[in-house]
Structures are given as structure tokens and as C-alpha cells.
mmCIF file with all atom_site columns, C-alpha atoms in Angstrom:
data_model
loop_
_atom_site.group_PDB
_atom_site.id
_atom_site.type_symbol
_atom_site.label_atom_id
_atom_site.label_alt_id
_atom_site.label_comp_id
_atom_site.label_asym_id
_atom_site.label_entity_id
_atom_site.label_seq_id
_atom_site.pdbx_PDB_ins_code
_atom_site.Cartn_x
_atom_site.Cartn_y
_atom_site.Cartn_z
_atom_site.occupancy
_atom_site.B_iso_or_equiv
_atom_site.pdbx_formal_charge
_atom_site.auth_seq_id
_atom_site.auth_comp_id
_atom_site.auth_asym_id
_atom_site.auth_atom_id
_atom_site.pdbx_PDB_model_num
ATOM 1   C CA . MET A 1 1   ? 0.672   8.835   -1.692 1.00 92.00 ? 1   MET A CA 1
ATOM 2   C CA . VAL A 1 2   ? -1.020  5.509   -2.432 1.00 87.00 ? 2   VAL A CA 1
ATOM 3   C CA . LYS A 1 3   ? 0.869   2.491   -3.711 1.00 89.00 ? 3   LYS A CA 1
ATOM 4   C CA . MET A 1 4   ? -0.663  -0.659  -5.079 1.00 87.00 ? 4   MET A CA 1
ATOM 5   C CA . THR A 1 5   ? 0.407   -4.243  -5.215 1.00 86.00 ? 5   THR A CA 1
ATOM 6   C CA . CYS A 1 6   ? -1.312  -7.474  -6.040 1.00 87.00 ? 6   CYS A CA 1
ATOM 7   C CA . PHE A 1 7   ? -1.115  -10.929 -4.506 1.00 86.00 ? 7   PHE A CA 1
ATOM 8   C CA . ARG A 1 8   ? -1.757  -14.269 -6.013 1.00 92.00 ? 8   ARG A CA 1
ATOM 9   C CA . PHE A 1 9   ? -3.365  -17.087 -4.062 1.00 94.00 ? 9   PHE A CA 1
ATOM 10  C CA . ASN A 1 10  ? -2.745  -20.707 -4.913 1.00 96.00 ? 10  ASN A CA 1
ATOM 11  C CA . LEU A 1 11  ? -6.005  -22.268 -3.766 1.00 95.00 ? 11  LEU A CA 1
ATOM 12  C CA . ASP A 1 12  ? -4.432  -25.700 -3.833 1.00 97.00 ? 12  ASP A CA 1
ATOM 13  C CA . ASN A 1 13  ? -2.236  -24.538 -0.904 1.00 96.00 ? 13  ASN A CA 1
ATOM 14  C CA . PRO A 1 14  ? -4.267  -24.751 2.338  1.00 96.00 ? 14  PRO A CA 1
ATOM 15  C CA . GLU A 1 15  ? -2.671  -21.603 3.812  1.00 94.00 ? 15  GLU A CA 1
ATOM 16  C CA . HIS A 1 16  ? -3.425  -19.598 0.672  1.00 95.00 ? 16  HIS A CA 1
ATOM 17  C CA . ALA A 1 17  ? -6.971  -20.926 0.537  1.00 96.00 ? 17  ALA A CA 1
ATOM 18  C CA . LYS A 1 18  ? -7.524  -20.061 4.158  1.00 95.00 ? 18  LYS A CA 1
ATOM 19  C CA . ALA A 1 19  ? -6.206  -16.495 3.622  1.00 91.00 ? 19  ALA A CA 1
ATOM 20  C CA . TRP A 1 20  ? -8.428  -16.130 0.530  1.00 92.00 ? 20  TRP A CA 1
ATOM 21  C CA . GLU A 1 21  ? -11.454 -17.226 2.547  1.00 92.00 ? 21  GLU A CA 1
ATOM 22  C CA . TYR A 1 22  ? -10.680 -14.753 5.320  1.00 88.00 ? 22  TYR A CA 1
ATOM 23  C CA . LEU A 1 23  ? -10.343 -11.882 2.891  1.00 87.00 ? 23  LEU A CA 1
ATOM 24  C CA . HIS A 1 24  ? -13.590 -12.709 1.117  1.00 86.00 ? 24  HIS A CA 1
ATOM 25  C CA . SER A 1 25  ? -15.660 -13.281 4.238  1.00 87.00 ? 25  SER A CA 1
ATOM 26  C CA . ILE A 1 26  ? -14.740 -10.142 6.195  1.00 84.00 ? 26  ILE A CA 1
ATOM 27  C CA . ASP A 1 27  ? -17.351 -8.920  8.628  1.00 84.00 ? 27  ASP A CA 1
ATOM 28  C CA . LYS A 1 28  ? -17.696 -5.257  7.566  1.00 81.00 ? 28  LYS A CA 1
ATOM 29  C CA . ASP A 1 29  ? -18.944 -4.351  11.035 1.00 83.00 ? 29  ASP A CA 1
ATOM 30  C CA . LYS A 1 30  ? -15.613 -5.436  12.555 1.00 84.00 ? 30  LYS A CA 1
ATOM 31  C CA . VAL A 1 31  ? -13.106 -4.644  9.809  1.00 81.00 ? 31  VAL A CA 1
ATOM 32  C CA . LYS A 1 32  ? -13.493 -1.660  7.457  1.00 81.00 ? 32  LYS A CA 1
ATOM 33  C CA . SER A 1 33  ? -11.988 -3.367  4.419  1.00 82.00 ? 33  SER A CA 1
ATOM 34  C CA . GLY A 1 34  ? -9.783  -6.158  3.139  1.00 82.00 ? 34  GLY A CA 1
ATOM 35  C CA . ASN A 1 35  ? -7.039  -3.539  2.815  1.00 85.00 ? 35  ASN A CA 1
ATOM 36  C CA . THR A 1 36  ? -7.250  -2.701  6.537  1.00 87.00 ? 36  THR A CA 1
ATOM 37  C CA . ALA A 1 37  ? -7.103  -6.422  7.433  1.00 87.00 ? 37  ALA A CA 1
ATOM 38  C CA . VAL A 1 38  ? -4.082  -7.038  5.243  1.00 89.00 ? 38  VAL A CA 1
ATOM 39  C CA . VAL A 1 39  ? -2.214  -3.972  6.567  1.00 91.00 ? 39  VAL A CA 1
ATOM 40  C CA . ARG A 1 40  ? -2.870  -5.035  10.178 1.00 91.00 ? 40  ARG A CA 1
ATOM 41  C CA . ALA A 1 41  ? -1.863  -8.604  9.484  1.00 91.00 ? 41  ALA A CA 1
ATOM 42  C CA . VAL A 1 42  ? 1.384   -7.645  7.710  1.00 93.00 ? 42  VAL A CA 1
ATOM 43  C CA . ASN A 1 43  ? 2.308   -5.156  10.503 1.00 94.00 ? 43  ASN A CA 1
ATOM 44  C CA . ASP A 1 44  ? 1.477   -7.645  13.259 1.00 92.00 ? 44  ASP A CA 1
ATOM 45  C CA . TYR A 1 45  ? 3.529   -10.366 11.572 1.00 91.00 ? 45  TYR A CA 1
ATOM 46  C CA . PHE A 1 46  ? 6.649   -8.262  11.070 1.00 92.00 ? 46  PHE A CA 1
ATOM 47  C CA . ASP A 1 47  ? 6.335   -6.589  14.514 1.00 90.00 ? 47  ASP A CA 1
ATOM 48  C CA . ARG A 1 48  ? 6.243   -10.040 16.066 1.00 85.00 ? 48  ARG A CA 1
ATOM 49  C CA . MET A 1 49  ? 9.242   -11.161 13.985 1.00 85.00 ? 49  MET A CA 1
ATOM 50  C CA . GLN A 1 50  ? 11.143  -8.085  15.162 1.00 85.00 ? 50  GLN A CA 1
ATOM 51  C CA . LYS A 1 51  ? 10.297  -8.776  18.842 1.00 81.00 ? 51  LYS A CA 1
ATOM 52  C CA . LEU A 1 52  ? 11.415  -12.386 18.446 1.00 76.00 ? 52  LEU A CA 1
ATOM 53  C CA . SER A 1 53  ? 14.741  -11.358 16.882 1.00 77.00 ? 53  SER A CA 1
ATOM 54  C CA . ASP A 1 54  ? 15.287  -8.795  19.677 1.00 78.00 ? 54  ASP A CA 1
ATOM 55  C CA . ASP A 1 55  ? 14.125  -11.201 22.410 1.00 77.00 ? 55  ASP A CA 1
ATOM 56  C CA . PRO A 1 56  ? 14.205  -14.941 21.606 1.00 73.00 ? 56  PRO A CA 1
ATOM 57  C CA . TYR A 1 57  ? 12.197  -15.687 24.825 1.00 77.00 ? 57  TYR A CA 1
ATOM 58  C CA . PHE A 1 58  ? 9.307   -13.349 23.881 1.00 74.00 ? 58  PHE A CA 1
ATOM 59  C CA . GLU A 1 59  ? 6.842   -16.122 23.099 1.00 75.00 ? 59  GLU A CA 1
ATOM 60  C CA . THR A 1 60  ? 7.842   -18.202 26.122 1.00 81.00 ? 60  THR A CA 1
ATOM 61  C CA . ARG A 1 61  ? 7.362   -15.207 28.408 1.00 76.00 ? 61  ARG A CA 1
ATOM 62  C CA . GLN A 1 62  ? 3.924   -14.508 26.880 1.00 78.00 ? 62  GLN A CA 1
ATOM 63  C CA . ARG A 1 63  ? 2.855   -18.112 27.544 1.00 80.00 ? 63  ARG A CA 1
ATOM 64  C CA . GLU A 1 64  ? 4.175   -17.929 31.085 1.00 85.00 ? 64  GLU A CA 1
ATOM 65  C CA . GLU A 1 65  ? 2.269   -14.639 31.686 1.00 86.00 ? 65  GLU A CA 1
ATOM 66  C CA . ARG A 1 66  ? -0.950  -16.194 30.368 1.00 86.00 ? 66  ARG A CA 1
ATOM 67  C CA . PHE A 1 67  ? -0.373  -19.240 32.624 1.00 87.00 ? 67  PHE A CA 1
ATOM 68  C CA . VAL A 1 68  ? 0.265   -17.091 35.701 1.00 88.00 ? 68  VAL A CA 1
ATOM 69  C CA . GLU A 1 69  ? -2.831  -15.026 34.914 1.00 88.00 ? 69  GLU A CA 1
ATOM 70  C CA . GLN A 1 70  ? -4.896  -18.215 34.647 1.00 88.00 ? 70  GLN A CA 1
ATOM 71  C CA . ILE A 1 71  ? -3.582  -19.397 38.005 1.00 89.00 ? 71  ILE A CA 1
ATOM 72  C CA . VAL A 1 72  ? -4.374  -16.060 39.686 1.00 88.00 ? 72  VAL A CA 1
ATOM 73  C CA . THR A 1 73  ? -7.874  -16.084 38.195 1.00 89.00 ? 73  THR A CA 1
ATOM 74  C CA . GLU A 1 74  ? -8.561  -19.624 39.378 1.00 88.00 ? 74  GLU A CA 1
ATOM 75  C CA . VAL A 1 75  ? -7.203  -18.933 42.872 1.00 86.00 ? 75  VAL A CA 1
ATOM 76  C CA . GLY A 1 76  ? -9.433  -15.868 43.022 1.00 84.00 ? 76  GLY A CA 1
ATOM 77  C CA . LYS A 1 77  ? -12.484 -17.898 42.009 1.00 86.00 ? 77  LYS A CA 1
ATOM 78  C CA . ALA A 1 78  ? -11.676 -20.628 44.490 1.00 83.00 ? 78  ALA A CA 1
ATOM 79  C CA . PHE A 1 79  ? -11.093 -18.099 47.246 1.00 79.00 ? 79  PHE A CA 1
ATOM 80  C CA . THR A 1 80  ? -14.352 -16.362 46.507 1.00 81.00 ? 80  THR A CA 1
ATOM 81  C CA . ALA A 1 81  ? -16.171 -19.723 46.598 1.00 80.00 ? 81  ALA A CA 1
ATOM 82  C CA . GLU A 1 82  ? -14.570 -20.493 49.973 1.00 78.00 ? 82  GLU A CA 1
ATOM 83  C CA . MET A 1 83  ? -15.344 -17.100 51.542 1.00 75.00 ? 83  MET A CA 1
ATOM 84  C CA . PRO A 1 84  ? -18.645 -18.198 53.126 1.00 74.00 ? 84  PRO A CA 1
ATOM 85  C CA . LYS A 1 85  ? -16.834 -21.080 54.846 1.00 73.00 ? 85  LYS A CA 1
ATOM 86  C CA . LEU A 1 86  ? -14.082 -18.747 56.008 1.00 69.00 ? 86  LEU A CA 1
ATOM 87  C CA . SER A 1 87  ? -16.657 -16.295 57.354 1.00 69.00 ? 87  SER A CA 1
ATOM 88  C CA . TYR A 1 88  ? -18.408 -19.090 59.230 1.00 68.00 ? 88  TYR A CA 1
ATOM 89  C CA . GLN A 1 89  ? -15.112 -20.466 60.601 1.00 70.00 ? 89  GLN A CA 1
ATOM 90  C CA . HIS A 1 90  ? -14.142 -16.962 61.688 1.00 67.00 ? 90  HIS A CA 1
ATOM 91  C CA . SER A 1 91  ? -17.400 -16.434 63.588 1.00 69.00 ? 91  SER A CA 1
ATOM 92  C CA . VAL A 1 92  ? -17.038 -19.883 65.283 1.00 66.00 ? 92  VAL A CA 1
ATOM 93  C CA . GLN A 1 93  ? -13.441 -19.069 66.174 1.00 68.00 ? 93  GLN A CA 1
ATOM 94  C CA . ARG A 1 94  ? -14.419 -15.709 67.572 1.00 66.00 ? 94  ARG A CA 1
ATOM 95  C CA . SER A 1 95  ? -17.027 -17.249 69.812 1.00 63.00 ? 95  SER A CA 1
ATOM 96  C CA . GLN A 1 96  ? -14.552 -19.939 70.901 1.00 62.00 ? 96  GLN A CA 1
ATOM 97  C CA . ARG A 1 97  ? -11.933 -17.297 71.520 1.00 62.00 ? 97  ARG A CA 1
ATOM 98  C CA . GLN A 1 98  ? -14.317 -15.406 73.731 1.00 59.00 ? 98  GLN A CA 1
ATOM 99  C CA . ALA A 1 99  ? -15.105 -18.645 75.596 1.00 56.00 ? 99  ALA A CA 1
ATOM 100 C CA . PHE A 1 100 ? -11.488 -19.736 76.003 1.00 56.00 ? 100 PHE A CA 1
ATOM 101 C CA . GLN A 1 101 ? -9.770  -16.340 76.298 1.00 53.00 ? 101 GLN A CA 1
ATOM 102 C CA . GLY A 1 102 ? -7.180  -16.615 73.593 1.00 48.00 ? 102 GLY A CA 1
ATOM 103 C CA . THR A 1 103 ? -6.259  -20.316 73.752 1.00 49.00 ? 103 THR A CA 1
ATOM 104 C CA . LEU A 1 104 ? -7.270  -20.824 70.097 1.00 47.00 ? 104 LEU A CA 1
ATOM 105 C CA . ILE A 1 105 ? -4.006  -20.128 68.281 1.00 50.00 ? 105 ILE A CA 1
ATOM 106 C CA . VAL A 1 106 ? -3.252  -23.658 67.032 1.00 51.00 ? 106 VAL A CA 1
ATOM 107 C CA . PRO A 1 107 ? -6.855  -24.481 65.871 1.00 54.00 ? 107 PRO A CA 1
ATOM 108 C CA . HIS A 1 108 ? -6.902  -21.098 64.026 1.00 55.00 ? 108 HIS A CA 1
ATOM 109 C CA . ILE A 1 109 ? -3.743  -22.070 62.110 1.00 58.00 ? 109 ILE A CA 1
ATOM 110 C CA . VAL A 1 110 ? -5.148  -25.532 61.364 1.00 58.00 ? 110 VAL A CA 1
ATOM 111 C CA . CYS A 1 111 ? -8.417  -24.019 60.009 1.00 62.00 ? 111 CYS A CA 1
ATOM 112 C CA . THR A 1 112 ? -6.414  -21.605 57.849 1.00 64.00 ? 112 THR A CA 1
ATOM 113 C CA . LEU A 1 113 ? -4.285  -24.429 56.477 1.00 64.00 ? 113 LEU A CA 1
ATOM 114 C CA . HIS A 1 114 ? -7.404  -26.488 55.722 1.00 64.00 ? 114 HIS A CA 1
ATOM 115 C CA . LEU A 1 115 ? -8.918  -23.535 53.877 1.00 65.00 ? 115 LEU A CA 1
ATOM 116 C CA . LEU A 1 116 ? -5.782  -22.934 51.796 1.00 67.00 ? 116 LEU A CA 1
ATOM 117 C CA . ASN A 1 117 ? -5.577  -26.676 51.051 1.00 68.00 ? 117 ASN A CA 1
ATOM 118 C CA . SER A 1 118 ? -9.154  -26.730 49.724 1.00 67.00 ? 118 SER A CA 1
ATOM 119 C CA . ILE A 1 119 ? -8.554  -23.611 47.647 1.00 66.00 ? 119 ILE A CA 1
ATOM 120 C CA . PHE A 1 120 ? -5.448  -25.028 45.957 1.00 64.00 ? 120 PHE A CA 1
ATOM 121 C CA . LYS A 1 121 ? -7.181  -28.363 45.295 1.00 62.00 ? 121 LYS A CA 1
ATOM 122 C CA . ASN A 1 122 ? -9.887  -26.446 43.433 1.00 55.00 ? 122 ASN A CA 1
ATOM 123 C CA . VAL A 1 123 ? -7.321  -24.480 41.441 1.00 51.00 ? 123 VAL A CA 1
ATOM 124 C CA . TYR A 1 124 ? -5.440  -27.666 40.478 1.00 49.00 ? 124 TYR A CA 1
ATOM 125 C CA . ILE A 1 125 ? -8.646  -29.372 39.375 1.00 48.00 ? 125 ILE A CA 1
ATOM 126 C CA . ASN A 1 126 ? -9.817  -26.359 37.327 1.00 46.00 ? 126 ASN A CA 1
ATOM 127 C CA . LEU A 1 127 ? -6.538  -25.946 35.466 1.00 47.00 ? 127 LEU A CA 1
#
């Protein structure tokens, strides 16, 4: 069963004009039709309203999840960038360890702390 309705757009209202432009400039390769776009938009809008009424912290949690994901991504990038230094430090430490027979515990911790410090400085700068 197909039902029809019509909408009116007041082009003096910026939101209406924006919606009108979207509907009349649809990329047919991405969206099959204006009808499909309107159905998705209406469903997304009311689904979101339902989630917000069920969980008032829904949007806050989404923002927090995006923020945490951004931090994890930046830490990963910084860690990857620091890996050559870590590899070099590890090889130096291994040769020192062989030379000093296990007396390198404190310098190893200091090198690790310096590495973590440089990683988190990069993360803070990139955010």
C-alpha cells in the first residue's frame, strides 16, 4: 500500500530553504530518490528523539565515545612514530645490559618514562 502526502516549504525560512536545496540537489549515485532521502531523514530524526527520551545522556555518551576514540587514535599514531626510537633504545639497553650484567633496571624505567612523556606530549598537541 502506498500513501502520499505533500509538504510545503517556506523559502523565506532558512531551514526550509536548506531542506528544499537538499531535496533538489540529490546526487542520484548516492541516494536513489528524494523519497528515500525523506524517509531516512524522518526515521533517523524520530529514532534519535526516542533514544533521547529513553536515555537523556545518549548524546553526551556519543560525544565522549568520539573523544575517547580520537585520543586512542592519536596515542596510536604517536606510539607508531616513536617506535623507531624505542627500538633503538631497546638495542642500546640490551648491549648495556650485556655489558653490565643486569644493573640497568633504573635507566630502563627512566627511558620508558621519557618515551611515554614524549608520546603524550604529541597526543596533547594533536588534539
